[in-house]
C-alpha cells in the first residue's frame, strides 16, 4: 500500500481530555517540553496494559523509564510513535503530542512520524544488506541524493554513532558480519540518518557486553546535544548514569495495568523519591 505524505496539522485530541488534571510541575533546568502524554491508555484486546499516563518529556534531555517487568515500560515507549498499533486488536486512549502536534490523528503520516520519532529495539535489527545501504536506506526514500551526498551522509552518521573507524574499510560488507555492539550502533546510525527529533531506545544494552554497553551509553550522552532521548532500562546504574529525568512505572499486581508512579529529575528520584514504592524498587526491595 502506498502511503501518501500529509501535512501534520493541529487537531483535536481523539478523546476529551479536558477533565484531566494538568500534569504536575517537574523540575526542568532549561528548554521546552518536546513531547507530552495525557491520559494515555493502551489495551491489548481485553487486557489493559497501560493506565492514564500523564507526563511531559523535556527537549534535548535523556529520560529513563524504569520499573519491574510487565509494568508497561515498552508499551509506553511504543505508544510514543504509534508502533504499539502494530499489535493486533490494540486500542489507544488519551493523546500524545510532539511539539504541540497530536500524533493520534488520521491526518498523521505514520511513515513520517516514525522517522521523526525513531525507535531502537532491544536486540539489534540491521537490514540484510551492506553497512552502507543500512545507513543510506532512509535518506534514499526521503528524497533523491547524489552519490557524493549519500557518501557524506553515511560517513557523518557512522561517525556520530562512533562506528566509522570500525567499518570505514568494509562499508560494502554485510551488516550481519558486525558484532552485537557494532550492529546496535549501526541501527542508531540508521535512525540518525533521517534526522529524528526524538530517539526511543528499548533496553539497547541488554544484549551487549560491558564494553559495548559503555560505548552505547557514551553515544546516548552525546546525542542529547541534538535530540531528545527516551530510554527503557532495567539497569538502575545505567539510568542514574545517563539520564536527566526518570519515570518509574509499576503494575501493583499481576494482571494490573502499568501506571506512572513518579517522574522527576534523576538525581531526586534516586536520592529522595517521594513515593515509597519508588524507593523500594530502586533499593532492590522488589522487582
PDB file of C-alpha atoms in Angstrom:
ATOM      1  CA  UNK A   1       0.000   0.000   0.000  1.00  0.00           C
ATOM      2  CA  UNK A   2       1.341   3.434  -0.920  1.00  0.00           C
ATOM      3  CA  UNK A   3       1.433   5.907   1.937  1.00  0.00           C
ATOM      4  CA  UNK A   4       0.618   9.463   0.921  1.00  0.00           C
ATOM      5  CA  UNK A   5       2.511  12.184   2.693  1.00  0.00           C
ATOM      6  CA  UNK A   6       0.203  14.544   4.527  1.00  0.00           C
ATOM      7  CA  UNK A   7       0.892  17.768   6.303  1.00  0.00           C
ATOM      8  CA  UNK A   8       0.762  17.409  10.072  1.00  0.00           C
ATOM      9  CA  UNK A   9      -1.953  19.745  11.263  1.00  0.00           C
ATOM     10  CA  UNK A  10      -3.266  20.750  14.659  1.00  0.00           C
ATOM     11  CA  UNK A  11      -6.283  18.636  15.516  1.00  0.00           C
ATOM     12  CA  UNK A  12      -8.471  17.973  18.488  1.00  0.00           C
ATOM     13  CA  UNK A  13      -7.453  15.009  20.678  1.00  0.00           C
ATOM     14  CA  UNK A  14      -9.039  11.641  19.926  1.00  0.00           C
ATOM     15  CA  UNK A  15     -10.800  11.757  23.271  1.00  0.00           C
ATOM     16  CA  UNK A  16     -11.881  14.574  25.533  1.00  0.00           C
ATOM     17  CA  UNK A  17      -9.024  15.133  27.969  1.00  0.00           C
ATOM     18  CA  UNK A  18     -10.276  18.451  29.296  1.00  0.00           C
ATOM     19  CA  UNK A  19     -11.284  16.790  32.556  1.00  0.00           C
ATOM     20  CA  UNK A  20      -7.747  15.640  33.245  1.00  0.00           C
ATOM     21  CA  UNK A  21      -5.714  17.403  35.891  1.00  0.00           C
ATOM     22  CA  UNK A  22      -2.811  19.280  34.372  1.00  0.00           C
ATOM     23  CA  UNK A  23       0.464  17.343  34.596  1.00  0.00           C
ATOM     24  CA  UNK A  24       2.323  18.132  37.812  1.00  0.00           C
ATOM     25  CA  UNK A  25       5.145  20.625  37.513  1.00  0.00           C
ATOM     26  CA  UNK A  26       8.500  18.921  37.027  1.00  0.00           C
ATOM     27  CA  UNK A  27      11.898  20.379  37.622  1.00  0.00           C
ATOM     28  CA  UNK A  28      13.252  21.255  34.193  1.00  0.00           C
ATOM     29  CA  UNK A  29      16.556  23.056  34.198  1.00  0.00           C
ATOM     30  CA  UNK A  30      16.284  24.502  30.686  1.00  0.00           C
ATOM     31  CA  UNK A  31      14.453  24.277  27.417  1.00  0.00           C
ATOM     32  CA  UNK A  32      10.889  23.455  26.435  1.00  0.00           C
ATOM     33  CA  UNK A  33       8.847  20.270  26.557  1.00  0.00           C
ATOM     34  CA  UNK A  34       9.352  18.102  23.454  1.00  0.00           C
ATOM     35  CA  UNK A  35       6.611  15.517  23.998  1.00  0.00           C
ATOM     36  CA  UNK A  36       3.760  15.109  26.406  1.00  0.00           C
ATOM     37  CA  UNK A  37       1.152  12.466  27.072  1.00  0.00           C
ATOM     38  CA  UNK A  38      -2.183  12.997  28.746  1.00  0.00           C
ATOM     39  CA  UNK A  39      -4.440  10.196  29.939  1.00  0.00           C
ATOM     40  CA  UNK A  40      -2.551   7.702  27.765  1.00  0.00           C
ATOM     41  CA  UNK A  41      -4.108   4.254  27.936  1.00  0.00           C
ATOM     42  CA  UNK A  42      -3.280   1.126  25.926  1.00  0.00           C
ATOM     43  CA  UNK A  43      -5.420  -2.011  25.733  1.00  0.00           C
ATOM     44  CA  UNK A  44      -4.318  -5.216  24.029  1.00  0.00           C
ATOM     45  CA  UNK A  45      -7.696  -6.746  23.370  1.00  0.00           C
ATOM     46  CA  UNK A  46      -9.330  -7.149  26.773  1.00  0.00           C
ATOM     47  CA  UNK A  47      -6.061  -6.644  28.646  1.00  0.00           C
ATOM     48  CA  UNK A  48      -5.288  -3.135  29.814  1.00  0.00           C
ATOM     49  CA  UNK A  49      -1.518  -2.715  29.614  1.00  0.00           C
ATOM     50  CA  UNK A  50      -1.203   0.988  30.441  1.00  0.00           C
ATOM     51  CA  UNK A  51      -3.432   3.234  32.518  1.00  0.00           C
ATOM     52  CA  UNK A  52      -3.839   7.012  32.377  1.00  0.00           C
ATOM     53  CA  UNK A  53      -0.219   8.084  31.914  1.00  0.00           C
ATOM     54  CA  UNK A  54       0.259  11.845  32.013  1.00  0.00           C
ATOM     55  CA  UNK A  55       3.814  13.090  31.651  1.00  0.00           C
ATOM     56  CA  UNK A  56       5.987  15.739  29.993  1.00  0.00           C
ATOM     57  CA  UNK A  57       9.283  14.861  28.314  1.00  0.00           C
ATOM     58  CA  UNK A  58      11.863  17.688  28.200  1.00  0.00           C
ATOM     59  CA  UNK A  59      13.547  18.568  24.934  1.00  0.00           C
ATOM     60  CA  UNK A  60      17.194  17.609  24.375  1.00  0.00           C
ATOM     61  CA  UNK A  61      17.310  15.680  27.615  1.00  0.00           C
ATOM     62  CA  UNK A  62      17.576  11.973  28.360  1.00  0.00           C
ATOM     63  CA  UNK A  63      14.608  10.419  30.132  1.00  0.00           C
ATOM     64  CA  UNK A  64      14.955   6.926  31.611  1.00  0.00           C
ATOM     65  CA  UNK A  65      11.903   4.719  32.088  1.00  0.00           C
ATOM     66  CA  UNK A  66      12.366   2.176  34.883  1.00  0.00           C
ATOM     67  CA  UNK A  67      10.193  -0.391  36.619  1.00  0.00           C
ATOM     68  CA  UNK A  68       9.756  -4.160  37.036  1.00  0.00           C
ATOM     69  CA  UNK A  69       8.910  -6.498  34.164  1.00  0.00           C
ATOM     70  CA  UNK A  70       5.335  -6.289  32.950  1.00  0.00           C
ATOM     71  CA  UNK A  71       4.678  -2.734  34.122  1.00  0.00           C
ATOM     72  CA  UNK A  72       4.114  -1.219  30.685  1.00  0.00           C
ATOM     73  CA  UNK A  73       7.501   0.412  30.044  1.00  0.00           C
ATOM     74  CA  UNK A  74       7.904  -0.885  26.492  1.00  0.00           C
ATOM     75  CA  UNK A  75       4.226  -0.330  25.767  1.00  0.00           C
ATOM     76  CA  UNK A  76       4.617   3.313  26.788  1.00  0.00           C
ATOM     77  CA  UNK A  77       7.685   3.680  24.576  1.00  0.00           C
ATOM     78  CA  UNK A  78       5.921   2.167  21.559  1.00  0.00           C
ATOM     79  CA  UNK A  79       2.889   4.366  22.156  1.00  0.00           C
ATOM     80  CA  UNK A  80       5.102   7.431  21.709  1.00  0.00           C
ATOM     81  CA  UNK A  81       5.451   6.755  17.975  1.00  0.00           C
ATOM     82  CA  UNK A  82       2.356   4.582  17.445  1.00  0.00           C
ATOM     83  CA  UNK A  83       4.330   1.366  16.993  1.00  0.00           C
ATOM     84  CA  UNK A  84       2.008  -0.094  19.597  1.00  0.00           C
ATOM     85  CA  UNK A  85      -0.656  -0.179  16.885  1.00  0.00           C
ATOM     86  CA  UNK A  86       1.289  -2.892  15.067  1.00  0.00           C
ATOM     87  CA  UNK A  87      -0.069  -5.336  17.668  1.00  0.00           C
ATOM     88  CA  UNK A  88      -3.469  -6.648  16.506  1.00  0.00           C
ATOM     89  CA  UNK A  89      -6.591  -5.566  18.416  1.00  0.00           C
ATOM     90  CA  UNK A  90      -4.834  -2.700  20.175  1.00  0.00           C
ATOM     91  CA  UNK A  91      -6.795   0.317  21.367  1.00  0.00           C
ATOM     92  CA  UNK A  92      -5.229   3.572  22.493  1.00  0.00           C
ATOM     93  CA  UNK A  93      -6.920   6.265  24.556  1.00  0.00           C
ATOM     94  CA  UNK A  94      -5.764   9.708  25.580  1.00  0.00           C
ATOM     95  CA  UNK A  95      -3.320  11.636  23.455  1.00  0.00           C
ATOM     96  CA  UNK A  96       0.395  12.204  22.825  1.00  0.00           C
ATOM     97  CA  UNK A  97       1.808  15.450  21.445  1.00  0.00           C
ATOM     98  CA  UNK A  98       5.158  16.235  19.851  1.00  0.00           C
ATOM     99  CA  UNK A  99       5.912  19.941  19.504  1.00  0.00           C
ATOM    100  CA  UNK A 100       2.247  20.626  20.179  1.00  0.00           C
ATOM    101  CA  UNK A 101       1.015  18.302  17.402  1.00  0.00           C
ATOM    102  CA  UNK A 102      -1.239  15.371  18.387  1.00  0.00           C
ATOM    103  CA  UNK A 103       0.140  12.126  16.970  1.00  0.00           C
ATOM    104  CA  UNK A 104      -3.023  10.040  17.340  1.00  0.00           C
ATOM    105  CA  UNK A 105      -4.828  11.545  14.379  1.00  0.00           C
ATOM    106  CA  UNK A 106      -5.946  10.279  10.986  1.00  0.00           C
ATOM    107  CA  UNK A 107      -4.087  13.225   9.455  1.00  0.00           C
ATOM    108  CA  UNK A 108      -0.690  11.972  10.619  1.00  0.00           C
ATOM    109  CA  UNK A 109       1.601  10.321   8.081  1.00  0.00           C
ATOM    110  CA  UNK A 110       2.823   7.344  10.097  1.00  0.00           C
ATOM    111  CA  UNK A 111       5.952   6.837   7.996  1.00  0.00           C
ATOM    112  CA  UNK A 112       6.972  10.449   8.566  1.00  0.00           C
ATOM    113  CA  UNK A 113       6.064  10.223  12.249  1.00  0.00           C
ATOM    114  CA  UNK A 114       8.279   7.195  12.795  1.00  0.00           C
ATOM    115  CA  UNK A 115      11.158   8.928  11.079  1.00  0.00           C
ATOM    116  CA  UNK A 116      10.702  11.931  13.361  1.00  0.00           C
ATOM    117  CA  UNK A 117      10.447   9.651  16.401  1.00  0.00           C
ATOM    118  CA  UNK A 118      12.980   6.861  15.849  1.00  0.00           C
ATOM    119  CA  UNK A 119      12.972   3.537  17.691  1.00  0.00           C
ATOM    120  CA  UNK A 120      15.921   1.352  18.718  1.00  0.00           C
ATOM    121  CA  UNK A 121      14.985  -2.199  19.671  1.00  0.00           C
ATOM    122  CA  UNK A 122      16.365  -4.294  22.488  1.00  0.00           C
ATOM    123  CA  UNK A 123      18.186  -6.566  20.058  1.00  0.00           C
ATOM    124  CA  UNK A 124      19.974  -5.079  17.040  1.00  0.00           C
ATOM    125  CA  UNK A 125      17.972  -5.483  13.834  1.00  0.00           C
ATOM    126  CA  UNK A 126      20.134  -4.373  10.897  1.00  0.00           C
ATOM    127  CA  UNK A 127      18.660  -4.896   7.445  1.00  0.00           C
ATOM    128  CA  UNK A 128      20.028  -7.869   5.463  1.00  0.00           C
ATOM    129  CA  UNK A 129      22.150  -5.524   3.406  1.00  0.00           C
ATOM    130  CA  UNK A 130      25.528  -3.841   3.472  1.00  0.00           C
ATOM    131  CA  UNK A 131      26.625  -1.456   6.208  1.00  0.00           C
ATOM    132  CA  UNK A 132      26.442   1.376   3.680  1.00  0.00           C
ATOM    133  CA  UNK A 133      22.933   0.512   2.499  1.00  0.00           C
ATOM    134  CA  UNK A 134      21.631   0.248   6.061  1.00  0.00           C
ATOM    135  CA  UNK A 135      22.536   3.861   6.735  1.00  0.00           C
ATOM    136  CA  UNK A 136      21.621   5.137   3.266  1.00  0.00           C
ATOM    137  CA  UNK A 137      18.177   3.495   3.249  1.00  0.00           C
ATOM    138  CA  UNK A 138      16.259   6.274   4.993  1.00  0.00           C
ATOM    139  CA  UNK A 139      17.801   9.203   3.098  1.00  0.00           C
ATOM    140  CA  UNK A 140      17.171   7.394  -0.197  1.00  0.00           C
ATOM    141  CA  UNK A 141      13.442   7.008   0.402  1.00  0.00           C
ATOM    142  CA  UNK A 142      13.051  10.559   1.690  1.00  0.00           C
ATOM    143  CA  UNK A 143      14.442  12.302  -1.385  1.00  0.00           C
ATOM    144  CA  UNK A 144      16.949  11.994  -4.179  1.00  0.00           C
ATOM    145  CA  UNK A 145      20.605  12.357  -3.301  1.00  0.00           C
ATOM    146  CA  UNK A 146      23.708  12.281  -5.428  1.00  0.00           C
ATOM    147  CA  UNK A 147      26.183   9.532  -4.710  1.00  0.00           C
ATOM    148  CA  UNK A 148      28.542  12.053  -3.148  1.00  0.00           C
ATOM    149  CA  UNK A 149      25.753  13.307  -0.872  1.00  0.00           C
ATOM    150  CA  UNK A 150      24.898   9.781   0.237  1.00  0.00           C
ATOM    151  CA  UNK A 151      28.560   9.023   0.869  1.00  0.00           C
ATOM    152  CA  UNK A 152      28.770  12.076   3.100  1.00  0.00           C
ATOM    153  CA  UNK A 153      25.583  11.192   4.984  1.00  0.00           C
ATOM    154  CA  UNK A 154      26.760   7.643   5.621  1.00  0.00           C
ATOM    155  CA  UNK A 155      30.156   8.803   6.858  1.00  0.00           C
ATOM    156  CA  UNK A 156      28.664  11.502   9.086  1.00  0.00           C
ATOM    157  CA  UNK A 157      26.090   9.198  10.669  1.00  0.00           C
ATOM    158  CA  UNK A 158      28.606   6.431  11.291  1.00  0.00           C
ATOM    159  CA  UNK A 159      30.915   8.969  12.933  1.00  0.00           C
ATOM    160  CA  UNK A 160      28.071  10.203  15.133  1.00  0.00           C
ATOM    161  CA  UNK A 161      27.415   6.597  16.139  1.00  0.00           C
ATOM    162  CA  UNK A 162      31.130   6.098  16.936  1.00  0.00           C
ATOM    163  CA  UNK A 163      31.330   3.353  14.321  1.00  0.00           C
ATOM    164  CA  UNK A 164      33.166   4.938  11.388  1.00  0.00           C
ATOM    165  CA  UNK A 165      36.676   3.878  12.387  1.00  0.00           C
ATOM    166  CA  UNK A 166      35.499   0.281  12.791  1.00  0.00           C
ATOM    167  CA  UNK A 167      33.789  -0.029   9.409  1.00  0.00           C
ATOM    168  CA  UNK A 168      35.174   2.604   7.004  1.00  0.00           C
ATOM    169  CA  UNK A 169      37.105  -0.054   5.055  1.00  0.00           C
ATOM    170  CA  UNK A 170      34.228  -2.556   4.847  1.00  0.00           C
ATOM    171  CA  UNK A 171      31.148  -0.491   4.051  1.00  0.00           C
ATOM    172  CA  UNK A 172      30.075  -2.948   1.329  1.00  0.00           C
ATOM    173  CA  UNK A 173      30.187  -5.933   3.671  1.00  0.00           C
ATOM    174  CA  UNK A 174      27.034  -7.351   5.213  1.00  0.00           C
ATOM    175  CA  UNK A 175      25.851  -5.607   8.365  1.00  0.00           C
ATOM    176  CA  UNK A 176      25.322  -9.046   9.878  1.00  0.00           C
ATOM    177  CA  UNK A 177      29.097  -9.544   9.972  1.00  0.00           C
ATOM    178  CA  UNK A 178      29.361  -6.924  12.714  1.00  0.00           C
ATOM    179  CA  UNK A 179      29.436  -7.729  16.414  1.00  0.00           C
ATOM    180  CA  UNK A 180      26.325  -7.188  18.514  1.00  0.00           C
ATOM    181  CA  UNK A 181      27.525  -3.868  19.859  1.00  0.00           C
ATOM    182  CA  UNK A 182      28.529  -2.679  16.398  1.00  0.00           C
ATOM    183  CA  UNK A 183      25.158  -3.735  14.986  1.00  0.00           C
ATOM    184  CA  UNK A 184      23.370  -1.727  17.675  1.00  0.00           C
ATOM    185  CA  UNK A 185      25.433   1.364  16.866  1.00  0.00           C
ATOM    186  CA  UNK A 186      24.686   0.785  13.176  1.00  0.00           C
ATOM    187  CA  UNK A 187      20.964   0.754  13.962  1.00  0.00           C
ATOM    188  CA  UNK A 188      21.412   4.043  15.807  1.00  0.00           C
ATOM    189  CA  UNK A 189      23.280   5.482  12.806  1.00  0.00           C
ATOM    190  CA  UNK A 190      20.443   4.287  10.543  1.00  0.00           C
ATOM    191  CA  UNK A 191      17.918   6.117  12.727  1.00  0.00           C
ATOM    192  CA  UNK A 192      20.041   9.267  12.886  1.00  0.00           C
ATOM    193  CA  UNK A 193      20.297   9.350   9.086  1.00  0.00           C
ATOM    194  CA  UNK A 194      16.679  10.539   8.807  1.00  0.00           C
ATOM    195  CA  UNK A 195      17.318  13.353  11.330  1.00  0.00           C
ATOM    196  CA  UNK A 196      14.798  12.358  14.030  1.00  0.00           C
ATOM    197  CA  UNK A 197      13.611  14.788  16.677  1.00  0.00           C
ATOM    198  CA  UNK A 198      13.256  12.035  19.287  1.00  0.00           C
ATOM    199  CA  UNK A 199      15.002   8.687  19.709  1.00  0.00           C
ATOM    200  CA  UNK A 200      13.249   5.936  21.671  1.00  0.00           C
ATOM    201  CA  UNK A 201      15.520   3.149  22.959  1.00  0.00           C
ATOM    202  CA  UNK A 202      14.129  -0.076  24.425  1.00  0.00           C
ATOM    203  CA  UNK A 203      16.868  -1.591  26.612  1.00  0.00           C
ATOM    204  CA  UNK A 204      19.512  -1.022  23.921  1.00  0.00           C
ATOM    205  CA  UNK A 205      22.327  -2.514  26.024  1.00  0.00           C
ATOM    206  CA  UNK A 206      20.608  -5.578  27.474  1.00  0.00           C
ATOM    207  CA  UNK A 207      22.113  -7.980  24.923  1.00  0.00           C
ATOM    208  CA  UNK A 208      25.571  -6.400  24.931  1.00  0.00           C
ATOM    209  CA  UNK A 209      28.815  -6.950  26.822  1.00  0.00           C
ATOM    210  CA  UNK A 210      30.030  -4.257  29.271  1.00  0.00           C
ATOM    211  CA  UNK A 211      32.464  -2.652  26.809  1.00  0.00           C
ATOM    212  CA  UNK A 212      29.830  -2.363  24.077  1.00  0.00           C
ATOM    213  CA  UNK A 213      27.313  -1.099  26.636  1.00  0.00           C
ATOM    214  CA  UNK A 214      29.711   1.652  27.688  1.00  0.00           C
ATOM    215  CA  UNK A 215      30.088   2.771  24.075  1.00  0.00           C
ATOM    216  CA  UNK A 216      26.304   2.936  23.680  1.00  0.00           C
ATOM    217  CA  UNK A 217      25.981   4.900  26.936  1.00  0.00           C
ATOM    218  CA  UNK A 218      28.649   7.365  25.785  1.00  0.00           C
ATOM    219  CA  UNK A 219      26.801   7.755  22.499  1.00  0.00           C
ATOM    220  CA  UNK A 220      23.462   8.353  24.255  1.00  0.00           C
ATOM    221  CA  UNK A 221      25.047  11.100  26.353  1.00  0.00           C
ATOM    222  CA  UNK A 222      26.326  12.812  23.208  1.00  0.00           C
ATOM    223  CA  UNK A 223      23.004  12.522  21.372  1.00  0.00           C
ATOM    224  CA  UNK A 224      21.130  14.819  23.734  1.00  0.00           C
ATOM    225  CA  UNK A 225      23.031  17.756  22.252  1.00  0.00           C
ATOM    226  CA  UNK A 226      20.994  17.184  19.083  1.00  0.00           C
ATOM    227  CA  UNK A 227      17.765  15.430  20.050  1.00  0.00           C
ATOM    228  CA  UNK A 228      15.516  14.113  22.799  1.00  0.00           C
ATOM    229  CA  UNK A 229      16.160  10.565  24.051  1.00  0.00           C
ATOM    230  CA  UNK A 230      13.816   8.269  25.978  1.00  0.00           C
ATOM    231  CA  UNK A 231      15.377   5.002  27.157  1.00  0.00           C
ATOM    232  CA  UNK A 232      13.792   1.997  28.843  1.00  0.00           C
ATOM    233  CA  UNK A 233      16.252   0.188  31.087  1.00  0.00           C
ATOM    234  CA  UNK A 234      16.298  -2.450  33.807  1.00  0.00           C
ATOM    235  CA  UNK A 235      19.760  -1.300  34.851  1.00  0.00           C
ATOM    236  CA  UNK A 236      19.448   1.177  37.713  1.00  0.00           C
ATOM    237  CA  UNK A 237      23.095   2.162  37.476  1.00  0.00           C
ATOM    238  CA  UNK A 238      22.666   2.890  33.784  1.00  0.00           C
ATOM    239  CA  UNK A 239      19.569   5.015  34.438  1.00  0.00           C
ATOM    240  CA  UNK A 240      21.371   7.024  37.098  1.00  0.00           C
ATOM    241  CA  UNK A 241      24.445   7.499  34.874  1.00  0.00           C
ATOM    242  CA  UNK A 242      22.925   8.550  31.572  1.00  0.00           C
ATOM    243  CA  UNK A 243      19.557  10.173  32.281  1.00  0.00           C
ATOM    244  CA  UNK A 244      18.495  13.660  33.290  1.00  0.00           C
ATOM    245  CA  UNK A 245      14.944  12.592  34.195  1.00  0.00           C
ATOM    246  CA  UNK A 246      13.444   9.309  35.321  1.00  0.00           C
ATOM    247  CA  UNK A 247       9.936   7.898  35.278  1.00  0.00           C
ATOM    248  CA  UNK A 248       9.035   4.920  37.475  1.00  0.00           C
ATOM    249  CA  UNK A 249       6.299   2.621  36.167  1.00  0.00           C
ATOM    250  CA  UNK A 250       4.564  -0.050  38.228  1.00  0.00           C
ATOM    251  CA  UNK A 251       1.743  -2.574  37.932  1.00  0.00           C
ATOM    252  CA  UNK A 252       0.662  -3.184  41.521  1.00  0.00           C
ATOM    253  CA  UNK A 253      -0.400  -6.803  40.956  1.00  0.00           C
ATOM    254  CA  UNK A 254      -0.058  -9.352  38.162  1.00  0.00           C
ATOM    255  CA  UNK A 255      -2.613  -8.513  35.510  1.00  0.00           C
ATOM    256  CA  UNK A 256      -2.995  -4.892  36.617  1.00  0.00           C
ATOM    257  CA  UNK A 257      -2.264  -2.118  34.102  1.00  0.00           C
ATOM    258  CA  UNK A 258       1.019  -0.272  34.349  1.00  0.00           C
ATOM    259  CA  UNK A 259       0.934   3.224  35.804  1.00  0.00           C
ATOM    260  CA  UNK A 260       3.417   6.054  36.107  1.00  0.00           C
ATOM    261  CA  UNK A 261       4.075   6.247  39.842  1.00  0.00           C
ATOM    262  CA  UNK A 262       6.645   9.030  39.883  1.00  0.00           C
ATOM    263  CA  UNK A 263       8.526  11.279  37.487  1.00  0.00           C
ATOM    264  CA  UNK A 264      11.247  13.818  38.153  1.00  0.00           C
ATOM    265  CA  UNK A 265      14.887  14.760  37.921  1.00  0.00           C
ATOM    266  CA  UNK A 266      17.013  11.601  38.101  1.00  0.00           C
ATOM    267  CA  UNK A 267      19.048  13.000  40.995  1.00  0.00           C
ATOM    268  CA  UNK A 268      15.866  13.390  43.039  1.00  0.00           C
ATOM    269  CA  UNK A 269      14.313  10.073  42.023  1.00  0.00           C
ATOM    270  CA  UNK A 270      17.433   8.165  43.062  1.00  0.00           C
ATOM    271  CA  UNK A 271      18.224  10.091  46.261  1.00  0.00           C
ATOM    272  CA  UNK A 272      14.909  11.338  47.622  1.00  0.00           C
ATOM    273  CA  UNK A 273      11.912   9.791  45.854  1.00  0.00           C
ATOM    274  CA  UNK A 274       8.521  10.994  47.020  1.00  0.00           C
ATOM    275  CA  UNK A 275       6.789   7.608  46.738  1.00  0.00           C
ATOM    276  CA  UNK A 276       7.909   4.715  48.937  1.00  0.00           C
ATOM    277  CA  UNK A 277       7.266   2.264  46.095  1.00  0.00           C
ATOM    278  CA  UNK A 278       9.877   4.094  44.025  1.00  0.00           C
ATOM    279  CA  UNK A 279      12.359   3.906  46.868  1.00  0.00           C
ATOM    280  CA  UNK A 280      11.655   0.197  47.399  1.00  0.00           C
ATOM    281  CA  UNK A 281      12.273  -0.569  43.733  1.00  0.00           C
ATOM    282  CA  UNK A 282      15.441   1.478  43.420  1.00  0.00           C
ATOM    283  CA  UNK A 283      16.903  -0.062  46.578  1.00  0.00           C
ATOM    284  CA  UNK A 284      16.112  -3.587  45.372  1.00  0.00           C
ATOM    285  CA  UNK A 285      13.351  -4.478  47.810  1.00  0.00           C
ATOM    286  CA  UNK A 286      11.290  -5.748  44.898  1.00  0.00           C
ATOM    287  CA  UNK A 287      11.454  -6.039  41.120  1.00  0.00           C
TER     288      UNK A 287
END
